[in-house]
Amino acid sequence: MSADDLTHKLHELHARRERRVTEGRRGPVTSEALASLAILEQVQARLADCLQSLHETLPSLQPVRRMDSGAWRLGLAQPLDPEQRKGRASRPYSRCEFTLEIDMVRRQIHLACHATVFDRDLPTEHLRLGTDELPWAELQDFIEAASLHFAERWFAQPPRLLATAKVSAPAAAQAEDAGSLEARF
């Protein structure tokens, strides 16, 4: 390989690297991104009301908000301390989480409810809607129905399991210190 070939190869590699760097840079915020955030806020407000009621009924479940695989997860889950993770049979896990995916290219949202009651997963419930004119009543009905289904399954458990779900004193104090559920979202 001659010096000219090597120089040409290095220039090629440098140009390829520059393309990757410039392609990876973020462009200006688009109207789709802003619309996506607006939808997120509106759905979150509807979820917060329903989850607040569920939290008042089941205080052992704590608020959850995180990004997971490109979708927002909002809901309630039972926190597990590291010492409780070892003996999961002594304290079964429960959660009611809503996953919200907003696809502004296809102009649709996908809302799914993932629920686990005392270590038993419930069937995932799905709702897909277009983003042009969201039917808020249909969305609210879906959220309420999924939350009620979770609560019905929770209270249908044997009393011995329900006794394990009581809030410990530190968790109750932490919940009082944290304020309302809406503030924690």
Short mmCIF file of C-alpha atoms in Angstrom, two decimals:
data_model
loop_
_atom_site.label_atom_id
_atom_site.label_comp_id
_atom_site.label_asym_id
_atom_site.label_seq_id
_atom_site.Cartn_x
_atom_site.Cartn_y
_atom_site.Cartn_z
CA MET A 1 0.00 0.00 0.00
CA SER A 2 1.48 3.32 -1.05
CA ALA A 3 1.53 6.53 0.96
CA ASP A 4 -1.09 8.03 -1.36
CA ASP A 5 -3.41 5.05 -0.82
CA LEU A 6 -2.96 5.32 2.94
CA THR A 7 -3.64 9.06 2.87
CA HIS A 8 -6.76 8.51 0.75
CA LYS A 9 -7.98 5.78 3.18
CA LEU A 10 -7.40 8.04 6.20
CA HIS A 11 -9.35 10.89 4.56
CA GLU A 12 -12.17 8.47 3.81
CA LEU A 13 -12.29 7.26 7.43
CA HIS A 14 -12.17 10.84 8.71
CA ALA A 15 -15.05 11.86 6.42
CA ARG A 16 -17.11 8.85 7.54
CA ARG A 17 -16.46 9.76 11.20
CA GLU A 18 -17.53 13.37 10.58
CA ARG A 19 -20.79 12.19 9.00
CA ARG A 20 -21.55 10.02 12.04
CA VAL A 21 -20.84 12.89 14.42
CA THR A 22 -23.01 15.39 12.54
CA GLU A 23 -25.82 12.87 12.08
CA GLY A 24 -25.82 12.22 15.82
CA ARG A 25 -26.32 15.89 16.71
CA ARG A 26 -29.78 16.96 17.68
CA GLY A 27 -31.60 19.39 15.49
CA PRO A 28 -34.03 22.04 16.65
CA VAL A 29 -37.08 20.99 18.62
CA THR A 30 -39.88 20.18 16.21
CA SER A 31 -43.56 20.84 16.55
CA GLU A 32 -44.11 17.06 16.76
CA ALA A 33 -41.91 16.90 19.86
CA LEU A 34 -43.83 19.75 21.48
CA ALA A 35 -47.15 18.15 20.56
CA SER A 36 -45.93 14.88 22.05
CA LEU A 37 -45.07 16.62 25.33
CA ALA A 38 -48.47 18.32 25.39
CA ILE A 39 -50.22 14.97 24.95
CA LEU A 40 -48.04 13.46 27.68
CA GLU A 41 -49.06 16.22 30.10
CA GLN A 42 -52.76 15.81 29.30
CA VAL A 43 -52.71 12.03 29.68
CA GLN A 44 -50.64 12.34 32.85
CA ALA A 45 -53.23 14.70 34.38
CA ARG A 46 -55.99 12.17 33.70
CA LEU A 47 -53.86 9.35 35.09
CA ALA A 48 -52.94 11.30 38.24
CA ASP A 49 -56.56 11.68 39.35
CA CYS A 50 -57.28 7.99 39.00
CA LEU A 51 -53.96 6.91 40.53
CA GLN A 52 -54.49 9.30 43.47
CA SER A 53 -57.76 7.51 44.28
CA LEU A 54 -56.10 4.13 43.94
CA HIS A 55 -53.20 5.27 46.15
CA GLU A 56 -55.61 6.43 48.87
CA THR A 57 -57.25 3.00 48.81
CA LEU A 58 -53.98 1.04 48.66
CA PRO A 59 -51.34 3.13 50.49
CA SER A 60 -48.71 0.38 50.32
CA LEU A 61 -48.30 1.14 46.61
CA GLN A 62 -46.04 4.11 45.85
CA PRO A 63 -45.99 6.38 42.77
CA VAL A 64 -43.75 5.42 39.85
CA ARG A 65 -42.69 7.57 36.91
CA ARG A 66 -39.90 6.56 34.58
CA MET A 67 -38.90 6.22 30.96
CA ASP A 68 -38.67 2.60 29.82
CA SER A 69 -37.75 1.52 26.27
CA GLY A 70 -38.90 4.80 24.75
CA ALA A 71 -42.23 4.88 26.58
CA TRP A 72 -43.34 6.66 29.74
CA ARG A 73 -44.37 4.46 32.67
CA LEU A 74 -46.72 6.04 35.18
CA GLY A 75 -48.40 4.18 37.99
CA LEU A 76 -48.17 2.67 41.42
CA ALA A 77 -45.87 -0.11 42.57
CA GLN A 78 -44.90 -1.76 45.80
CA PRO A 79 -41.37 -0.71 46.73
CA LEU A 80 -39.09 -3.54 47.71
CA ASP A 81 -36.17 -2.98 50.06
CA PRO A 82 -32.98 -4.91 49.27
CA GLU A 83 -33.55 -7.17 52.28
CA GLN A 84 -37.08 -7.99 51.08
CA ARG A 85 -35.89 -8.97 47.60
CA LYS A 86 -34.23 -12.09 49.02
CA GLY A 87 -37.42 -13.60 50.42
CA ARG A 88 -40.00 -12.55 47.85
CA ALA A 89 -42.47 -15.13 49.17
CA SER A 90 -42.70 -13.19 52.42
CA ARG A 91 -43.84 -10.03 50.63
CA PRO A 92 -45.38 -10.54 47.18
CA TYR A 93 -45.01 -7.78 44.59
CA SER A 94 -47.90 -5.72 43.19
CA ARG A 95 -48.10 -2.91 40.66
CA CYS A 96 -50.46 -1.04 38.37
CA GLU A 97 -48.49 0.84 35.71
CA PHE A 98 -49.59 2.56 32.54
CA THR A 99 -47.19 2.69 29.59
CA LEU A 100 -47.65 5.60 27.22
CA GLU A 101 -46.05 5.57 23.77
CA ILE A 102 -46.59 8.58 21.52
CA ASP A 103 -45.78 8.16 17.82
CA MET A 104 -46.15 11.52 16.11
CA VAL A 105 -45.01 10.10 12.75
CA ARG A 106 -47.96 7.69 12.64
CA ARG A 107 -50.04 10.19 14.64
CA GLN A 108 -51.17 7.72 17.29
CA ILE A 109 -50.74 6.96 20.96
CA HIS A 110 -50.62 3.57 22.61
CA LEU A 111 -51.62 3.27 26.25
CA ALA A 112 -51.18 -0.07 27.99
CA CYS A 113 -51.88 -1.12 31.57
CA HIS A 114 -49.42 -3.59 33.08
CA ALA A 115 -50.63 -4.96 36.39
CA THR A 116 -49.32 -7.52 38.86
CA VAL A 117 -51.30 -8.56 41.92
CA PHE A 118 -49.34 -10.43 44.57
CA ASP A 119 -46.76 -11.76 42.08
CA ARG A 120 -49.39 -12.74 39.51
CA ASP A 121 -49.41 -10.78 36.26
CA LEU A 122 -52.80 -9.74 34.94
CA PRO A 123 -53.43 -9.64 31.20
CA THR A 124 -52.09 -6.42 29.67
CA GLU A 125 -54.84 -4.09 28.50
CA HIS A 126 -54.22 -1.93 25.41
CA LEU A 127 -55.74 1.20 23.92
CA ARG A 128 -54.64 2.80 20.62
CA LEU A 129 -55.91 6.21 19.60
CA GLY A 130 -55.13 8.76 16.91
CA THR A 131 -53.51 12.03 18.00
CA ASP A 132 -55.48 14.36 15.75
CA GLU A 133 -58.54 14.59 17.97
CA LEU A 134 -58.13 12.45 21.05
CA PRO A 135 -61.38 11.06 22.47
CA TRP A 136 -60.63 12.04 26.08
CA ALA A 137 -63.77 10.34 27.39
CA GLU A 138 -62.67 7.00 25.89
CA LEU A 139 -59.19 7.46 27.34
CA GLN A 140 -60.60 8.27 30.80
CA ASP A 141 -62.92 5.24 30.65
CA PHE A 142 -59.95 2.98 29.79
CA ILE A 143 -57.87 4.32 32.69
CA GLU A 144 -60.70 3.92 35.18
CA ALA A 145 -61.64 0.42 33.96
CA ALA A 146 -58.02 -0.80 34.15
CA SER A 147 -57.57 0.68 37.65
CA LEU A 148 -60.84 -0.84 38.88
CA HIS A 149 -59.87 -4.22 37.44
CA PHE A 150 -56.58 -4.04 39.35
CA ALA A 151 -58.36 -3.06 42.60
CA GLU A 152 -60.92 -5.87 42.20
CA ARG A 153 -58.16 -8.44 41.77
CA TRP A 154 -56.25 -6.96 44.74
CA PHE A 155 -59.21 -7.26 47.13
CA ALA A 156 -60.16 -10.71 45.80
CA GLN A 157 -56.98 -12.14 47.37
CA PRO A 158 -57.03 -14.27 50.53
CA PRO A 159 -56.82 -12.28 53.79
CA ARG A 160 -53.33 -13.68 54.58
CA LEU A 161 -51.94 -11.99 51.44
CA LEU A 162 -53.73 -8.73 52.15
CA ALA A 163 -52.18 -8.70 55.63
CA THR A 164 -48.68 -8.72 54.11
CA ALA A 165 -49.48 -5.57 52.10
CA LYS A 166 -49.79 -3.26 55.10
CA VAL A 167 -47.59 -0.19 55.07
CA SER A 168 -44.64 -0.23 57.41
CA ALA A 169 -44.10 2.80 59.67
CA PRO A 170 -41.12 4.16 57.66
CA ALA A 171 -43.01 3.83 54.38
CA ALA A 172 -46.04 5.62 55.82
CA ALA A 173 -43.85 8.45 57.12
CA GLN A 174 -42.11 8.69 53.75
CA ALA A 175 -45.47 8.90 51.97
CA GLU A 176 -46.63 11.71 54.27
CA ASP A 177 -43.37 13.61 53.80
CA ALA A 178 -43.53 13.33 50.03
CA GLY A 179 -46.85 15.16 49.76
CA SER A 180 -49.58 14.43 47.27
CA LEU A 181 -49.33 11.93 44.45
CA GLU A 182 -49.68 14.68 41.84
CA ALA A 183 -46.59 16.42 43.20
CA ARG A 184 -44.58 13.20 42.91
CA PHE A 185 -45.38 12.74 39.22
#
